[in-house]
Amino acid sequence: MNKDKIFKLAKGFRGRAKNCIRIARERVEKALQYSYRDRRNKKRDMRSLWIERINAGTRLHGVNYSTFMHGLMKENVQLNRKVLSELSMHEPYSFKALVDISRNAFPGNKIPKEGISA
Amino acid sequence: MATSSAVQPFKGNLKKALAGLRRINLDGLRWRVFDAKGQILGRLASQIATVVQGKDKPTYTPYREDGDMCIIINAKDVCVSGRKLTDKLYRWHTGYIGHLKERSLKDQLQKDPTEVIRKAVLRMLPRNKLRDDRDRKLRIFPGSEHPFGDRPLESYVMPPRNVREMRPRARRAVIRAQKKLEQAAASETSRKEKKKSDERSEIQQ
């Protein structure tokens, strides 16, 4: 790639990496490697963020993520985690209905074992 | 800042309690109150850490600081299990060679009880750029009074916990201690009865 293309890709870099071709070439190569890797990582990160949000939303209703998903799988609800996380953020009543569906399908063990404390 | 008029005025470092409140963007954040009395240190700290990070809200975003303000009262009454009161040591190095200092939990509680909980929570937060902002949201007080009485506070109910059954040796020790107390009480009452009967016999004679 010629120098103009490299400098175009190096906009916003720190220090000499945006001005001097030798350094810019290295940094741009690294940046492109990172972007290749992160296009695949982004899918993983987004899914884990959806799972965190669903977890938080269900715990507000007393159910944790694992029992919730198990109940939904039993009821054959095909909603994916992206949609579920959007529901938990913006549509609280619909989400509560889903939590109730899951709770009916799989009650889970809510009662903690009564430990014998002296 | 107006101090609460219903309860007695807050003695203690008001400046420290209100420090940096302007830096936090406070719209829509709740004020949660944790009562540390009788709670185990680590278990309480992990719940506080989840609340301060904002991980109990479905609108959690990792790059935005969204946790609730946490007020912790009765910090000096926090409990630990085992021998940690004397054996848990806080260590730090001053930078000079050979100067590794340590202080036990008991001494730290006497010196500054809020530091115990603050260290516990801070060490449970992820080490990123938001950690200092989250530290600013923690307000810890050793007693049970705080200057935030005029705000809408919500107390936090700790989730139910299954306490482990006592180990056989510890259980036997507790039973022995109970029996000793009962024997002491029984011997005192028997001694009192003997004294009364002696007096009565003396009076009769």
GROMACS .gro file of N, CA, C and O in nm, chain A residues 49 52-53 56-57 60 88-89 112-113 115-118, chain B residues 55-62 162-166 171:
model
  112
   49LEU      N    1  -2.256  -0.928   2.713
   49LEU     CA    2  -2.325  -0.812   2.768
   49LEU      C    3  -2.474  -0.836   2.776
   49LEU      O    4  -2.539  -0.801   2.875
   52GLU      N    5  -2.538  -1.049   3.077
   52GLU     CA    6  -2.531  -0.975   3.203
   52GLU      C    7  -2.658  -0.896   3.226
   52GLU      O    8  -2.711  -0.892   3.338
   53ARG      N    9  -2.709  -0.835   3.119
   53ARG     CA   10  -2.830  -0.753   3.136
   53ARG      C   11  -2.949  -0.840   3.170
   53ARG      O   12  -3.031  -0.804   3.254
   56ALA      N   13  -2.927  -0.939   3.534
   56ALA     CA   14  -2.969  -0.832   3.624
   56ALA      C   15  -3.120  -0.819   3.625
   56ALA      O   16  -3.182  -0.804   3.731
   57GLY      N   17  -3.180  -0.825   3.505
   57GLY     CA   18  -3.325  -0.808   3.497
   57GLY      C   19  -3.401  -0.918   3.567
   57GLY      O   20  -3.501  -0.894   3.635
   60LEU      N   21  -3.396  -0.906   3.955
   60LEU     CA   22  -3.492  -0.815   4.014
   60LEU      C   23  -3.622  -0.885   4.047
   60LEU      O   24  -3.696  -0.842   4.134
   88SER      N   25  -3.565  -0.661   2.862
   88SER     CA   26  -3.544  -0.635   3.003
   88SER      C   27  -3.513  -0.488   3.028
   88SER      O   28  -3.543  -0.436   3.135
   89MET      N   29  -3.453  -0.421   2.927
   89MET     CA   30  -3.422  -0.280   2.947
   89MET      C   31  -3.543  -0.192   2.926
   89MET      O   32  -3.571  -0.102   3.004
  112PRO      N   33  -3.344  -2.189   5.017
  112PRO     CA   34  -3.208  -2.231   5.053
  112PRO      C   35  -3.212  -2.336   5.161
  112PRO      O   36  -3.303  -2.339   5.244
  113LYS      N   37  -3.112  -2.424   5.158
  113LYS     CA   38  -3.108  -2.532   5.255
  113LYS      C   39  -3.091  -2.471   5.394
  113LYS      O   40  -3.002  -2.392   5.417
  115GLY      N   41  -2.942  -2.430   5.698
  115GLY     CA   42  -2.823  -2.481   5.767
  115GLY      C   43  -2.844  -2.479   5.916
  115GLY      O   44  -2.910  -2.392   5.971
  116ILE      N   45  -2.789  -2.574   5.986
  116ILE     CA   46  -2.804  -2.581   6.131
  116ILE      C   47  -2.698  -2.490   6.191
  116ILE      O   48  -2.580  -2.523   6.194
  117SER      N   49  -2.739  -2.370   6.231
  117SER     CA   50  -2.643  -2.279   6.292
  117SER      C   51  -2.658  -2.289   6.443
  117SER      O   52  -2.768  -2.278   6.496
  118ALA      N   53  -2.550  -2.311   6.510
  118ALA     CA   54  -2.554  -2.335   6.656
  118ALA      C   55  -2.604  -2.213   6.731
  118ALA      O   56  -2.549  -2.111   6.727
  173LYS      N   57  -2.448  -0.348   3.854
  173LYS     CA   58  -2.473  -0.475   3.786
  173LYS      C   59  -2.608  -0.534   3.822
  173LYS      O   60  -2.645  -0.638   3.770
  174ASP      N   61  -2.683  -0.469   3.911
  174ASP     CA   62  -2.816  -0.521   3.940
  174ASP      C   63  -2.922  -0.448   3.860
  174ASP      O   64  -3.040  -0.469   3.881
  175LYS      N   65  -2.880  -0.361   3.767
  175LYS     CA   66  -2.976  -0.292   3.683
  175LYS      C   67  -2.969  -0.351   3.544
  175LYS      O   68  -2.860  -0.375   3.492
  176PRO      N   69  -3.083  -0.368   3.476
  176PRO     CA   70  -3.075  -0.421   3.340
  176PRO      C   71  -3.014  -0.324   3.240
  176PRO      O   72  -2.983  -0.363   3.128
  177THR      N   73  -2.995  -0.196   3.278
  177THR     CA   74  -2.936  -0.101   3.185
  177THR      C   75  -2.787  -0.090   3.205
  177THR      O   76  -2.726   0.013   3.177
  178TYR      N   77  -2.725  -0.195   3.254
  178TYR     CA   78  -2.581  -0.191   3.280
  178TYR      C   79  -2.504  -0.172   3.151
  178TYR      O   80  -2.530  -0.239   3.050
  179THR      N   81  -2.411  -0.077   3.151
  179THR     CA   82  -2.323  -0.055   3.036
  179THR      C   83  -2.181  -0.053   3.087
  179THR      O   84  -2.153   0.018   3.183
  180PRO      N   85  -2.089  -0.128   3.028
  180PRO     CA   86  -1.956  -0.140   3.089
  180PRO      C   87  -1.872  -0.015   3.084
  180PRO      O   88  -1.784   0.003   3.166
  280ASN      N   89  -2.746  -1.974   5.307
  280ASN     CA   90  -2.751  -2.095   5.388
  280ASN      C   91  -2.620  -2.107   5.464
  280ASN      O   92  -2.513  -2.122   5.408
  281VAL      N   93  -2.632  -2.095   5.596
  281VAL     CA   94  -2.514  -2.101   5.683
  281VAL      C   95  -2.471  -2.246   5.694
  281VAL      O   96  -2.553  -2.336   5.713
  282ARG      N   97  -2.342  -2.270   5.682
  282ARG     CA   98  -2.293  -2.407   5.684
  282ARG      C   99  -2.309  -2.464   5.824
  282ARG      O  100  -2.294  -2.394   5.923
  283GLU      N  101  -2.334  -2.595   5.829
  283GLU     CA  102  -2.345  -2.662   5.958
  283GLU      C  103  -2.210  -2.657   6.027
  283GLU      O  104  -2.106  -2.667   5.964
  284MET      N  105  -2.211  -2.646   6.160
  284MET     CA  106  -2.084  -2.634   6.232
  284MET      C  107  -2.005  -2.763   6.224
  284MET      O  108  -2.062  -2.871   6.227
  289ARG      N  109  -1.859  -2.769   6.712
  289ARG     CA  110  -1.990  -2.787   6.773
  289ARG      C  111  -1.978  -2.841   6.915
  289ARG      O  112  -2.047  -2.797   7.006
   0.00000   0.00000   0.00000
